[in-house]
Coordinates of C-alpha atoms and ligand atoms in Angstrom, one line a residue:
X1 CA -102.8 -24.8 -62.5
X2 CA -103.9 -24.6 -59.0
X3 CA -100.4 -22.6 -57.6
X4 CA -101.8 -19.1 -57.6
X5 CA -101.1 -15.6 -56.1
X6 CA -103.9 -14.7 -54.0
X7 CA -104.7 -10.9 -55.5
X8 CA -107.3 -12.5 -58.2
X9 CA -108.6 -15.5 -56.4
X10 CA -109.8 -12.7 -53.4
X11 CA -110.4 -9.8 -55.9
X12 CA -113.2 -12.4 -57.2
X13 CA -114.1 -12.7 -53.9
X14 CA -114.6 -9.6 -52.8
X15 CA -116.9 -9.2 -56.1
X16 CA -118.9 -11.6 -55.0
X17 CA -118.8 -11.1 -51.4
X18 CA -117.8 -14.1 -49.5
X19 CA -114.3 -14.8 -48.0
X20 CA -111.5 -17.3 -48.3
X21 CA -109.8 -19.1 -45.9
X22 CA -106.3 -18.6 -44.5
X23 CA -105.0 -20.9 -42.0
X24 CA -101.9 -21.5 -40.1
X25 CA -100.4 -24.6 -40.2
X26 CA -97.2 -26.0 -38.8
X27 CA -96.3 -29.2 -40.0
X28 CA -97.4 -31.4 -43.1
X29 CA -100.6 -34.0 -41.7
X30 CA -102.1 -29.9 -41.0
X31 CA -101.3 -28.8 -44.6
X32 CA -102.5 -32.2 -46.2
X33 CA -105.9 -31.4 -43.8
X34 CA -106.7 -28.2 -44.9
X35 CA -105.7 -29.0 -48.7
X36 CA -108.3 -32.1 -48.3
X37 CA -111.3 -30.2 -46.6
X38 CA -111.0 -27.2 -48.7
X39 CA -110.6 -30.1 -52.1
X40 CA -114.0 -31.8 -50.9
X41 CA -115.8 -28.6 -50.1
X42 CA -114.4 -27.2 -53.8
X43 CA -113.2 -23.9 -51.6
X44 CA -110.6 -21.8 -52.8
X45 CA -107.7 -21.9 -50.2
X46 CA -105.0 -19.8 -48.5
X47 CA -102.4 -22.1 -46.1
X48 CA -100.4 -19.5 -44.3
X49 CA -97.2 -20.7 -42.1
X50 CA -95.8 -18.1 -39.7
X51 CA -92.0 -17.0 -39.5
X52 CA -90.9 -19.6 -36.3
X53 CA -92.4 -22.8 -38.2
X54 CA -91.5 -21.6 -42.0
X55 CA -87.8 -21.3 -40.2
X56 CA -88.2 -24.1 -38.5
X57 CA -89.4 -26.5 -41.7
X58 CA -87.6 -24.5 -44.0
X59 CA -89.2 -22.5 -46.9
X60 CA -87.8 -24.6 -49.7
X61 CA -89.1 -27.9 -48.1
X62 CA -92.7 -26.4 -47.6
X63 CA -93.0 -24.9 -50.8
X64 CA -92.0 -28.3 -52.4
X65 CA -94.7 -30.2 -50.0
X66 CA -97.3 -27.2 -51.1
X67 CA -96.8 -27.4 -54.8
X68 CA -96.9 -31.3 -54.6
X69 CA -100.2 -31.4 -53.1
X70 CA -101.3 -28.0 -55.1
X71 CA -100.7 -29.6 -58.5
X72 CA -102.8 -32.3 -58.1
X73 CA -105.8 -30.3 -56.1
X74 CA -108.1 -29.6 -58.3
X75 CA -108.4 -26.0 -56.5
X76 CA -106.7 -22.8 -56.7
X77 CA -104.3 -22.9 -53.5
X78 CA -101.7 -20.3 -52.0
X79 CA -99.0 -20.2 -50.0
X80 CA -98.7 -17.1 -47.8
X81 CA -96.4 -15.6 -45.1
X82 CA -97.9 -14.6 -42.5
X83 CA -96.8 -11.3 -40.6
X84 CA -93.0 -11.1 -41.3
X85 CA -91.5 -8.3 -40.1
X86 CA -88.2 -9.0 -41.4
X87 CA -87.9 -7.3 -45.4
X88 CA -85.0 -10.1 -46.0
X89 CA -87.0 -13.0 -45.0
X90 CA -90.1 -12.4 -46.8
X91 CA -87.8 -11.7 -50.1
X92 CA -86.2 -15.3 -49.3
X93 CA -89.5 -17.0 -48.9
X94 CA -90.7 -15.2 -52.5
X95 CA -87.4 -16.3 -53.2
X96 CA -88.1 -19.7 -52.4
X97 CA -91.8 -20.3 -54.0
X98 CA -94.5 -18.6 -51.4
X99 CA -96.8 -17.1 -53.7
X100 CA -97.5 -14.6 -51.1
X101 CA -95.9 -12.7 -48.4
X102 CA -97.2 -10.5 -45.6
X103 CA -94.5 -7.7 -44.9
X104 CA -95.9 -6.6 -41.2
X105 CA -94.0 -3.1 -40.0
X106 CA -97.2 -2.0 -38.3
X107 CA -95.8 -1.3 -35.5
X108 CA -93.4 0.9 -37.4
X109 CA -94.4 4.9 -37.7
X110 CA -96.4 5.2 -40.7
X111 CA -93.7 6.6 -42.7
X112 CA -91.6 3.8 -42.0
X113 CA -94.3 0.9 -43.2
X114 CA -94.7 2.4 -46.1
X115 CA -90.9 2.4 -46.9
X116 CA -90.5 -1.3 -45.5
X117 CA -94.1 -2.3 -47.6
X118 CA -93.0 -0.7 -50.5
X119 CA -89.6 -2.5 -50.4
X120 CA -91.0 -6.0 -50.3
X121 CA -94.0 -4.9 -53.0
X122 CA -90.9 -4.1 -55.4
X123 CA -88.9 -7.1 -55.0
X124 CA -92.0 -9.4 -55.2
X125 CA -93.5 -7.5 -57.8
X126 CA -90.2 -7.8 -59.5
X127 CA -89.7 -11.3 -59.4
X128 CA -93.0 -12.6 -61.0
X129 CA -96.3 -13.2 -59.5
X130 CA -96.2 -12.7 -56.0
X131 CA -98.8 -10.8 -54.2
X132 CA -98.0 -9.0 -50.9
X133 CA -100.3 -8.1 -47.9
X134 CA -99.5 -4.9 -45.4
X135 CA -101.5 -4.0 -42.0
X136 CA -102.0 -0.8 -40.9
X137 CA -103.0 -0.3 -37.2
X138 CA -102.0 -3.3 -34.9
X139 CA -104.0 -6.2 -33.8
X140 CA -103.7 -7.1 -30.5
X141 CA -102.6 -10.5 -29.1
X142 CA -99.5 -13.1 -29.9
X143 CA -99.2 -14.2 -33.5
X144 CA -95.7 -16.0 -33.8
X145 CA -93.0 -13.2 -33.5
X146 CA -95.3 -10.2 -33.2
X147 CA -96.7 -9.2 -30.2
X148 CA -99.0 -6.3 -29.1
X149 CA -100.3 -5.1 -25.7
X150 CA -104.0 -4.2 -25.8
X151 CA -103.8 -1.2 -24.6
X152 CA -100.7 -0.3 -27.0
X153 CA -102.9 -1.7 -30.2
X154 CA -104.3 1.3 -32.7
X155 CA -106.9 1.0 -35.2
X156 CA -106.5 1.7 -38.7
X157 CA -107.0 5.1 -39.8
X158 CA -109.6 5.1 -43.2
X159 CA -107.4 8.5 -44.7
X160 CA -104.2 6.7 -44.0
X161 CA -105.4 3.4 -45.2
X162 CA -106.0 5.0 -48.5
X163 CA -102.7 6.7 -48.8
X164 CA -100.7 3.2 -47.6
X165 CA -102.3 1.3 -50.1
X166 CA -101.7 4.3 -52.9
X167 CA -98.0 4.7 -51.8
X168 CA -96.6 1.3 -51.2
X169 CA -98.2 -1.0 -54.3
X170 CA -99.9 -3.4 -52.1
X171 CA -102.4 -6.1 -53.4
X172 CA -104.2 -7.6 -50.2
X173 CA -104.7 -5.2 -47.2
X174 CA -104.9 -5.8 -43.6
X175 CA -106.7 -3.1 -41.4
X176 CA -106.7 -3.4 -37.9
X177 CA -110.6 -2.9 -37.2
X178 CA -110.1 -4.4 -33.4
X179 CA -110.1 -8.2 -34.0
X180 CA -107.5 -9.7 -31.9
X181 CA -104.9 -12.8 -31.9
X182 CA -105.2 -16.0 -29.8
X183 CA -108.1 -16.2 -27.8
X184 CA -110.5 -13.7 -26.7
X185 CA -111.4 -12.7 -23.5
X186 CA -115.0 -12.0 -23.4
X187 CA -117.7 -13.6 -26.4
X188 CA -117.9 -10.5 -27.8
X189 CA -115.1 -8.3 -28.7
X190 CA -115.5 -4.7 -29.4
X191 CA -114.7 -5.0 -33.5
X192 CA -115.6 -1.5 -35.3
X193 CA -117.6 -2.6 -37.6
X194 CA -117.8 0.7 -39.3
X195 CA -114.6 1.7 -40.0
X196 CA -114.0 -1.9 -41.7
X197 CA -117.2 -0.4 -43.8
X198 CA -115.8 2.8 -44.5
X199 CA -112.3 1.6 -45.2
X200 CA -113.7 -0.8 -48.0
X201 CA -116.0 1.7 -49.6
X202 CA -113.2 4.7 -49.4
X203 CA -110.5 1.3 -51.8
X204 CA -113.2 -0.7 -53.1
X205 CA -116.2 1.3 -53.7
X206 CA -116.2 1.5 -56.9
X207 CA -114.7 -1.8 -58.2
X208 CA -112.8 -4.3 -56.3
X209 CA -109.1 -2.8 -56.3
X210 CA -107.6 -4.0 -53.1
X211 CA -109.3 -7.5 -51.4
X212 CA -109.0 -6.7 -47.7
X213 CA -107.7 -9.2 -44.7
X214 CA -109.7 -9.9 -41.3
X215 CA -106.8 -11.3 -38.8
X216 CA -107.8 -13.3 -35.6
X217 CA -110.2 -15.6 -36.9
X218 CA -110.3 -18.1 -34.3
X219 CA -113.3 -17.7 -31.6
X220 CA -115.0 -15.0 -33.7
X221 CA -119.0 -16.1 -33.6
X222 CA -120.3 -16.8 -36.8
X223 CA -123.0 -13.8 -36.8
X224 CA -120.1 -11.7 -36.6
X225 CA -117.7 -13.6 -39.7
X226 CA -120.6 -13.3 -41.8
X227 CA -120.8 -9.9 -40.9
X228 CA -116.9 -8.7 -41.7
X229 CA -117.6 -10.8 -44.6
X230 CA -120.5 -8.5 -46.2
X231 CA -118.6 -5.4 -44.7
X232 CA -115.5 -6.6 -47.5
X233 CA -113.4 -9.0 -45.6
X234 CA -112.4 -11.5 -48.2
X235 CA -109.2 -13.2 -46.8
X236 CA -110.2 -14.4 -43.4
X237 CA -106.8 -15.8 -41.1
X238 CA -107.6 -18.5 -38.6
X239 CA -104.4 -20.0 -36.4
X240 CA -105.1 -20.1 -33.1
X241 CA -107.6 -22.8 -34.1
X242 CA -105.4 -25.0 -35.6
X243 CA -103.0 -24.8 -33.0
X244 CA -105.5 -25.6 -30.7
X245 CA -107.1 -28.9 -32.6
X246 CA -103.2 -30.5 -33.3
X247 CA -102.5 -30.3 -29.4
X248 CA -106.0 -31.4 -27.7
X249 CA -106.7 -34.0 -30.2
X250 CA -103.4 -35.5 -29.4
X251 CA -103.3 -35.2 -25.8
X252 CA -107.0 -36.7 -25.4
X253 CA -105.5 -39.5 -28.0
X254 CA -102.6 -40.4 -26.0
X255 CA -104.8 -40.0 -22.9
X256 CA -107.1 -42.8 -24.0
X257 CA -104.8 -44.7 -25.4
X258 CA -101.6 -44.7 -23.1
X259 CA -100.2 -48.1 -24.0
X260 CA -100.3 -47.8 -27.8
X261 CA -97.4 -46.6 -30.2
X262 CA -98.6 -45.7 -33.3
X263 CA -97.8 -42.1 -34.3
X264 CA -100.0 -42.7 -37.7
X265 CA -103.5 -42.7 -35.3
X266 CA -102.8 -39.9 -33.8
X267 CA -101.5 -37.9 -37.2
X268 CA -104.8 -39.6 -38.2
X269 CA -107.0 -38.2 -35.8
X270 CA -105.4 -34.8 -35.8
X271 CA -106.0 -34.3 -39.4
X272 CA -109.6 -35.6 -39.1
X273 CA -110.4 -32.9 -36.0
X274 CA -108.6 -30.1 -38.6
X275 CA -110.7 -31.4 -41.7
X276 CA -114.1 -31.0 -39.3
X277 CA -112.8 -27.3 -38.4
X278 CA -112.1 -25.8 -41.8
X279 CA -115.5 -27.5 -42.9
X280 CA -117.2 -25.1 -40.2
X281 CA -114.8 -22.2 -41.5
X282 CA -115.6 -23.0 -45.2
X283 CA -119.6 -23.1 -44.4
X284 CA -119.7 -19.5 -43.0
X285 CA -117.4 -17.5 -45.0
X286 CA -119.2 -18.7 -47.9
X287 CA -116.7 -20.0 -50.0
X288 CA -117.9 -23.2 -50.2
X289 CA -118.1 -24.5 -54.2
X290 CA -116.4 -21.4 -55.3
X291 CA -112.8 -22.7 -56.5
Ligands
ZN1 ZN1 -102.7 -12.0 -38.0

């Protein structure tokens, strides 16, 4: 009951303008931290894995770990690949059990995304309910394998937005509006705030059609969230965070406690630090007692 594609859980959303969570994990006390935070908070949930730790884990063993824990959630919960630029792997992961998969050739020439988007929409769409999220424009930053220069990052053009989604079958859509991965530089990045608006009026204006993605969650101030939220983000990614939260809560662990060995108070204290973080996230994008 609570496995799910993500196109109606953030369809709803965008009706009712507040956003859902996606989050990066990469190992189980993460995914068993955001599945409990989002549980007590009743918040509909996205867990995302990039390529490098879905490889690494193995997409069979993490889609058995998520359907354990999202079979007795009393949620809706997805599991989602997160910007795969490889058309085979995101067909092994549907394949596998993800319930969604990002196909990322956005740093391909339009023409070429579209093929490669199209591809994956087919086979996904082909094999049952999987829902698949493209990007058009690049955001800048390191997320996993994908990496783009600032100065080499685009913006997403609103015509060619329209025509990408029209042409390659997509369900979710990520447009790059200026948001960036890892952590930014300054407080407040320049984020065009009015081409996200136009982009969402020119597929959603007149009834929710395509639920559009904000990437480069982490370090965003929450004036700003709530803002992409109202504008029509609806599927909000936050990894850096995470990333973050497992390594400093377990070197100030082991710092202050050099002379014990027990790996369980640490797991413990990482997934407490990660529960405290997605209750912030879950407060401002509003999806708090929506699920
Ligand atoms: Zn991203």
């Amino acid at each position: 009951m609570s496995i799910v594609d993500a196109k109606e859980m953030l369809l709803k959303a965008t009706e009712e303008k507040y956003a859902v969570g996606a989050f990066n994990i990469t190992n189980l006390i993460q995914m068993e931290a955001v599945v409990e935070a989002a549980v007590n908070k009743r918040a509909p949930l996205i867990i995302q894995t990039s390529v490098t730790p879905s490889k690494f884990l193995a997409p069979k063993v993490l889609v058995a770990i998520y359907k354990t824990l999202a079979e007795s959630a009393p949620i809706p919960i997805c599991l989602h690949l997160d910007h795969c630029i490889d058309v085979e792997y995101c067909k092994q992961c549907a394949d596998a059990g993800y319930t969604n998969i990002m196909i990322d050739a956005s740093k391909q020439v339009f023409k070429e995304n579209i093929r490669q988007t199209k591809q994956v929409c087919d086979y996904c769409h082909g094999i049952g309910s999987i829902s698949v999220e493209g990007e058009l424009g690049t955001v800048s930053g390191v997320e996993d394998q994908v990496k783009v220069a600032e100065d080499e990052a685009s913006l997403c053009d609103p015509k060619q937005a329209l025509e990408f989604v029209d042409q390659t079958g997509i369900d979710i859509f990520a447009p790059a509006i200026g948001t960036a991965h890892g952590v930014y530089k300054t407080k407040n990045p320049k984020l065009d705030f009015n081409r996200l608006k136009e982009i969402s009026e020119l597929i959603n204006g007149d009834e929710p059609k395509v639920p559009l993605v904000i990437h480069g969650g982490t370090g965003l101030q929450p004036d700003v969230v709530k803002k992409l939220v109202s504008l029509g983000g609806s599927k909000f990614n936050v990894s850096t965070e995470l990333k973050h939260t497992l390594i400093d809560t377990t070197h100030d662990y082991i710092s202050s406690h050099r002379d014990e060995y027990n790996p369980g108070k640490i797991d413990a204290a990482v997934k407490e630090g990660i529960i405290n973080g997605i209750y912030y996230w879950i407060d401002i994008l509003g999806c708090a007692g929506k699920a």
